[in-house]
PDB file of C-alpha atoms in Angstrom:
ATOM      1  CA  UNK A  13       2.229 -15.003   1.320  1.00 38.00           C
ATOM      2  CA  UNK A  14       5.607 -15.943   1.897  1.00 43.00           C
ATOM      3  CA  UNK A  15       8.173 -13.804   0.522  1.00 50.00           C
ATOM      4  CA  UNK A  16      11.406 -15.373  -0.772  1.00 53.00           C
ATOM      5  CA  UNK A  17      12.218 -18.936  -1.770  1.00 57.00           C
ATOM      6  CA  UNK A  18       9.425 -21.353  -1.741  1.00 64.00           C
ATOM      7  CA  UNK A  19      10.187 -25.292  -1.766  1.00 69.00           C
ATOM      8  CA  UNK A  20       7.728 -28.183  -0.751  1.00 73.00           C
ATOM      9  CA  UNK A  21       8.857 -31.032   1.335  1.00 74.00           C
ATOM     10  CA  UNK A  22       6.506 -33.948   1.798  1.00 74.00           C
ATOM     11  CA  UNK A  23       7.039 -34.959   5.446  1.00 75.00           C
ATOM     12  CA  UNK A  24       4.521 -37.772   5.485  1.00 72.00           C
ATOM     13  CA  UNK A  25       1.253 -39.308   5.100  1.00 73.00           C
ATOM     14  CA  UNK A  26      -1.346 -41.127   7.766  1.00 69.00           C
ATOM     15  CA  UNK A  27      -3.879 -43.311   6.077  1.00 69.00           C
ATOM     16  CA  UNK A  28      -7.525 -42.733   5.999  1.00 64.00           C
ATOM     17  CA  UNK A  29      -9.516 -44.439   8.238  1.00 63.00           C
ATOM     18  CA  UNK A  30     -13.381 -44.599   9.029  1.00 61.00           C
ATOM     19  CA  UNK A  31     -13.224 -42.418  12.415  1.00 63.00           C
ATOM     20  CA  UNK A  32     -12.359 -38.857  12.813  1.00 64.00           C
ATOM     21  CA  UNK A  33      -9.759 -37.173  15.195  1.00 65.00           C
ATOM     22  CA  UNK A  34      -6.239 -35.830  15.709  1.00 72.00           C
ATOM     23  CA  UNK A  35      -2.912 -36.953  15.170  1.00 71.00           C
ATOM     24  CA  UNK A  36       0.717 -35.682  15.251  1.00 76.00           C
ATOM     25  CA  UNK A  37       4.029 -35.861  13.306  1.00 76.00           C
ATOM     26  CA  UNK A  38       7.134 -34.800  14.535  1.00 79.00           C
ATOM     27  CA  UNK A  39       8.931 -32.586  12.354  1.00 80.00           C
ATOM     28  CA  UNK A  40      12.609 -31.571  12.881  1.00 81.00           C
ATOM     29  CA  UNK A  41      13.169 -28.670  10.554  1.00 80.00           C
ATOM     30  CA  UNK A  42      17.127 -29.180  10.667  1.00 78.00           C
ATOM     31  CA  UNK A  43      15.963 -31.880   8.206  1.00 80.00           C
ATOM     32  CA  UNK A  44      14.363 -29.707   5.970  1.00 75.00           C
ATOM     33  CA  UNK A  45      15.116 -26.478   3.786  1.00 70.00           C
ATOM     34  CA  UNK A  46      19.104 -27.285   4.457  1.00 71.00           C
ATOM     35  CA  UNK A  47      18.303 -26.546   8.293  1.00 74.00           C
ATOM     36  CA  UNK A  48      17.700 -23.148   7.396  1.00 82.00           C
ATOM     37  CA  UNK A  49      16.453 -20.626  10.175  1.00 87.00           C
ATOM     38  CA  UNK A  50      13.156 -18.561   9.017  1.00 83.00           C
ATOM     39  CA  UNK A  51       9.340 -19.217   8.622  1.00 82.00           C
ATOM     40  CA  UNK A  52       7.702 -22.505   7.405  1.00 83.00           C
ATOM     41  CA  UNK A  53       4.571 -23.244   6.364  1.00 85.00           C
ATOM     42  CA  UNK A  54       2.870 -26.702   7.275  1.00 85.00           C
ATOM     43  CA  UNK A  55       0.381 -27.493   5.204  1.00 85.00           C
ATOM     44  CA  UNK A  56      -1.812 -30.833   5.927  1.00 83.00           C
ATOM     45  CA  UNK A  57      -4.377 -31.835   2.921  1.00 83.00           C
ATOM     46  CA  UNK A  58      -7.062 -34.298   3.886  1.00 79.00           C
ATOM     47  CA  UNK A  59      -8.761 -36.068   0.844  1.00 78.00           C
ATOM     48  CA  UNK A  60     -11.921 -38.488   1.041  1.00 75.00           C
ATOM     49  CA  UNK A  61     -15.068 -39.547  -0.385  1.00 77.00           C
ATOM     50  CA  UNK A  62     -16.551 -35.808   0.094  1.00 83.00           C
ATOM     51  CA  UNK A  63     -13.829 -33.829  -1.420  1.00 84.00           C
ATOM     52  CA  UNK A  64     -10.343 -32.433  -0.339  1.00 86.00           C
ATOM     53  CA  UNK A  65      -9.519 -30.052   2.828  1.00 83.00           C
ATOM     54  CA  UNK A  66      -6.795 -27.893   3.591  1.00 87.00           C
ATOM     55  CA  UNK A  67      -5.393 -25.920   6.501  1.00 87.00           C
ATOM     56  CA  UNK A  68      -1.857 -24.382   6.947  1.00 87.00           C
ATOM     57  CA  UNK A  69      -0.388 -22.959   9.909  1.00 87.00           C
ATOM     58  CA  UNK A  70       3.022 -20.332   9.308  1.00 87.00           C
ATOM     59  CA  UNK A  71       5.912 -21.062  12.020  1.00 85.00           C
ATOM     60  CA  UNK A  72       9.028 -19.700  13.030  1.00 84.00           C
ATOM     61  CA  UNK A  73      11.843 -22.115  13.254  1.00 86.00           C
ATOM     62  CA  UNK A  74      14.203 -19.556  15.322  1.00 89.00           C
ATOM     63  CA  UNK A  75      17.768 -20.567  16.880  1.00 93.00           C
ATOM     64  CA  UNK A  76      16.614 -18.208  19.860  1.00 95.00           C
ATOM     65  CA  UNK A  77      13.523 -16.869  21.661  1.00 95.00           C
ATOM     66  CA  UNK A  78      13.617 -14.396  24.545  1.00 97.00           C
ATOM     67  CA  UNK A  79      11.396 -12.982  27.272  1.00 98.00           C
ATOM     68  CA  UNK A  80      11.694  -9.553  29.601  1.00 98.00           C
ATOM     69  CA  UNK A  81      10.509  -9.026  32.455  1.00 97.00           C
ATOM     70  CA  UNK A  82      10.656  -5.642  34.519  1.00 96.00           C
ATOM     71  CA  UNK A  83      12.821  -5.329  37.603  1.00 96.00           C
ATOM     72  CA  UNK A  84      10.505  -3.757  40.021  1.00 93.00           C
ATOM     73  CA  UNK A  85      12.943  -2.116  41.909  1.00 94.00           C
ATOM     74  CA  UNK A  86      14.588  -0.123  38.942  1.00 94.00           C
ATOM     75  CA  UNK A  87      12.141  -0.354  35.978  1.00 95.00           C
ATOM     76  CA  UNK A  88      15.142  -2.120  34.063  1.00 97.00           C
ATOM     77  CA  UNK A  89      14.585  -5.029  31.600  1.00 98.00           C
ATOM     78  CA  UNK A  90      15.572  -8.571  32.797  1.00 98.00           C
ATOM     79  CA  UNK A  91      15.876 -10.532  29.632  1.00 98.00           C
ATOM     80  CA  UNK A  92      16.122 -14.182  29.436  1.00 98.00           C
ATOM     81  CA  UNK A  93      17.622 -15.891  26.464  1.00 98.00           C
ATOM     82  CA  UNK A  94      16.362 -18.999  25.414  1.00 97.00           C
ATOM     83  CA  UNK A  95      18.578 -20.794  23.218  1.00 95.00           C
ATOM     84  CA  UNK A  96      20.632 -24.109  23.296  1.00 92.00           C
ATOM     85  CA  UNK A  97      24.480 -23.026  24.464  1.00 92.00           C
ATOM     86  CA  UNK A  98      25.804 -26.093  22.621  1.00 91.00           C
ATOM     87  CA  UNK A  99      24.506 -24.700  19.059  1.00 91.00           C
ATOM     88  CA  UNK A 100      27.264 -24.333  17.200  1.00 92.00           C
ATOM     89  CA  UNK A 101      25.603 -22.210  14.763  1.00 92.00           C
ATOM     90  CA  UNK A 102      25.431 -19.185  17.387  1.00 96.00           C
ATOM     91  CA  UNK A 103      28.802 -17.216  18.075  1.00 97.00           C
ATOM     92  CA  UNK A 104      26.916 -14.106  19.424  1.00 97.00           C
ATOM     93  CA  UNK A 105      23.706 -12.963  20.137  1.00 97.00           C
ATOM     94  CA  UNK A 106      23.296  -8.915  19.230  1.00 98.00           C
ATOM     95  CA  UNK A 107      20.317  -7.431  21.212  1.00 98.00           C
ATOM     96  CA  UNK A 108      18.665  -3.811  20.500  1.00 98.00           C
ATOM     97  CA  UNK A 109      15.694  -1.760  21.694  1.00 98.00           C
ATOM     98  CA  UNK A 110      13.059   0.118  19.301  1.00 98.00           C
ATOM     99  CA  UNK A 111      10.041   2.334  19.604  1.00 97.00           C
ATOM    100  CA  UNK A 112       7.112   0.972  18.643  1.00 94.00           C
ATOM    101  CA  UNK A 113       7.572   3.111  15.403  1.00 95.00           C
ATOM    102  CA  UNK A 114      10.288   1.033  14.512  1.00 95.00           C
ATOM    103  CA  UNK A 115      13.244   3.476  15.100  1.00 97.00           C
ATOM    104  CA  UNK A 116      16.312   2.286  17.129  1.00 98.00           C
ATOM    105  CA  UNK A 117      17.019   3.491  20.633  1.00 98.00           C
ATOM    106  CA  UNK A 118      20.683   3.382  20.363  1.00 97.00           C
ATOM    107  CA  UNK A 119      21.861   4.164  23.820  1.00 97.00           C
ATOM    108  CA  UNK A 120      20.392   0.530  25.007  1.00 97.00           C
ATOM    109  CA  UNK A 121      21.308  -1.012  21.556  1.00 97.00           C
ATOM    110  CA  UNK A 122      24.193  -3.502  19.867  1.00 97.00           C
ATOM    111  CA  UNK A 123      24.619  -5.127  22.904  1.00 97.00           C
ATOM    112  CA  UNK A 124      26.105  -8.491  22.446  1.00 97.00           C
ATOM    113  CA  UNK A 125      26.451 -11.594  24.198  1.00 96.00           C
ATOM    114  CA  UNK A 126      28.554 -14.272  24.163  1.00 96.00           C
ATOM    115  CA  UNK A 127      27.112 -18.285  24.411  1.00 96.00           C
ATOM    116  CA  UNK A 128      26.736 -19.962  27.073  1.00 96.00           C
ATOM    117  CA  UNK A 129      25.488 -16.385  28.724  1.00 96.00           C
ATOM    118  CA  UNK A 130      21.196 -16.508  29.057  1.00 97.00           C
ATOM    119  CA  UNK A 131      20.653 -13.300  30.551  1.00 97.00           C
ATOM    120  CA  UNK A 132      21.298  -9.432  30.730  1.00 97.00           C
ATOM    121  CA  UNK A 133      19.808  -6.376  31.889  1.00 98.00           C
ATOM    122  CA  UNK A 134      18.883  -2.786  29.847  1.00 98.00           C
ATOM    123  CA  UNK A 135      19.130  -0.245  31.911  1.00 97.00           C
ATOM    124  CA  UNK A 136      16.263   1.556  30.858  1.00 97.00           C
ATOM    125  CA  UNK A 137      16.486   3.540  34.579  1.00 95.00           C
ATOM    126  CA  UNK A 138      19.420   5.261  33.009  1.00 95.00           C
ATOM    127  CA  UNK A 139      17.727   6.873  30.274  1.00 95.00           C
ATOM    128  CA  UNK A 140      15.072   9.489  30.152  1.00 93.00           C
ATOM    129  CA  UNK A 141      12.744   7.338  28.248  1.00 96.00           C
ATOM    130  CA  UNK A 142       8.972   7.625  28.659  1.00 95.00           C
ATOM    131  CA  UNK A 143       6.619   5.249  30.260  1.00 95.00           C
ATOM    132  CA  UNK A 144       5.490   3.570  27.634  1.00 96.00           C
ATOM    133  CA  UNK A 145       6.088  -0.228  25.091  1.00 97.00           C
ATOM    134  CA  UNK A 146       9.486  -0.828  23.794  1.00 98.00           C
ATOM    135  CA  UNK A 147      10.435  -3.561  21.486  1.00 98.00           C
ATOM    136  CA  UNK A 148      13.571  -5.791  22.525  1.00 98.00           C
ATOM    137  CA  UNK A 149      15.086  -7.863  19.725  1.00 98.00           C
ATOM    138  CA  UNK A 150      17.397 -10.784  19.958  1.00 97.00           C
ATOM    139  CA  UNK A 151      19.047 -12.008  16.858  1.00 97.00           C
ATOM    140  CA  UNK A 152      21.613 -14.521  16.362  1.00 96.00           C
ATOM    141  CA  UNK A 153      24.935 -14.025  14.974  1.00 97.00           C
ATOM    142  CA  UNK A 154      26.798 -16.700  12.837  1.00 95.00           C
ATOM    143  CA  UNK A 155      31.053 -16.970  12.833  1.00 95.00           C
ATOM    144  CA  UNK A 156      31.143 -14.651   9.982  1.00 96.00           C
ATOM    145  CA  UNK A 157      29.029 -11.878  12.091  1.00 95.00           C
ATOM    146  CA  UNK A 158      26.082 -12.133  10.194  1.00 96.00           C
ATOM    147  CA  UNK A 159      22.383 -12.467  11.419  1.00 95.00           C
ATOM    148  CA  UNK A 160      21.238 -16.337  10.925  1.00 94.00           C
ATOM    149  CA  UNK A 161      17.623 -15.046  10.774  1.00 91.00           C
ATOM    150  CA  UNK A 162      15.313 -12.381  11.250  1.00 91.00           C
ATOM    151  CA  UNK A 163      15.449 -10.896  14.774  1.00 94.00           C
ATOM    152  CA  UNK A 164      13.029 -12.392  17.367  1.00 95.00           C
ATOM    153  CA  UNK A 165      11.113  -9.382  18.797  1.00 96.00           C
ATOM    154  CA  UNK A 166      10.082  -9.239  22.664  1.00 97.00           C
ATOM    155  CA  UNK A 167       7.006  -6.680  24.045  1.00 97.00           C
ATOM    156  CA  UNK A 168       8.057  -4.633  26.910  1.00 98.00           C
ATOM    157  CA  UNK A 169       6.802  -2.056  28.495  1.00 97.00           C
ATOM    158  CA  UNK A 170       8.899   0.356  30.565  1.00 96.00           C
ATOM    159  CA  UNK A 171       7.459   1.903  33.670  1.00 94.00           C
ATOM    160  CA  UNK A 172       9.991   4.250  35.651  1.00 91.00           C
ATOM    161  CA  UNK A 173      10.508   4.044  39.218  1.00 86.00           C
ATOM    162  CA  UNK A 174       9.590   7.178  41.182  1.00 77.00           C
ATOM    163  CA  UNK A 175      12.905   7.949  43.032  1.00 63.00           C
ATOM    164  CA  UNK A 176      11.786   9.815  46.708  1.00 60.00           C
ATOM    165  CA  UNK A 177      12.661  12.928  47.554  1.00 58.00           C
ATOM    166  CA  UNK A 178      15.296  12.788  50.242  1.00 61.00           C
ATOM    167  CA  UNK A 179      15.722  16.503  50.242  1.00 60.00           C
ATOM    168  CA  UNK A 180      12.414  17.127  52.427  1.00 57.00           C
ATOM    169  CA  UNK A 181      12.829  19.717  55.264  1.00 59.00           C
TER     170      UNK A 181
END
C-alpha cells in the first residue's frame, strides 16, 4: 500500500489489436505529481473480449542514486554518487551510515557533498567497527537544507584489512 497522497494521472492509451506482445511507453516523472521525487505506482489496465487484466509496478523517482565499493587496501567504502550535476534542485548531498538495525553510526555520518562532486571515501578503517553489513544512505538536500526525498540506501559489506605485525624479532 502507498502511504500519503495518492493521485492518478492518465499517461496514455494503446489501441487493442489482434496480436499479443509488449509495448513501451516513456514516462517523464517531471511531468507528473508536480515533478516531486518519491514513490510512483505504474498501473497497466488491459481490456478485451475476455475481460480486464491489471498489473502494477512500484518505482522510485530519486534525484540521486549511489554505489559503494570496498577499497581492497583499506576496507574503506568508496562511494560513487549518480546524479545530474546540473539538477538545480540539489544544493547538497548528505551521506549517513547505519547498522543493519537502523542505528546511526555518528562517527561516519553527516558528511556533506556539494555538486559537482561525485565521489567520496567513508573511512571505515579508522573505526573499530566489526566486519559485517552496513547501510550507507545518500539524501539530496534542497536550497532550504531539507531533504528532497527519502534517502537512497546502499548496502555495504565491511571487511577490515589485517595490518601486518612489524614488531617481529
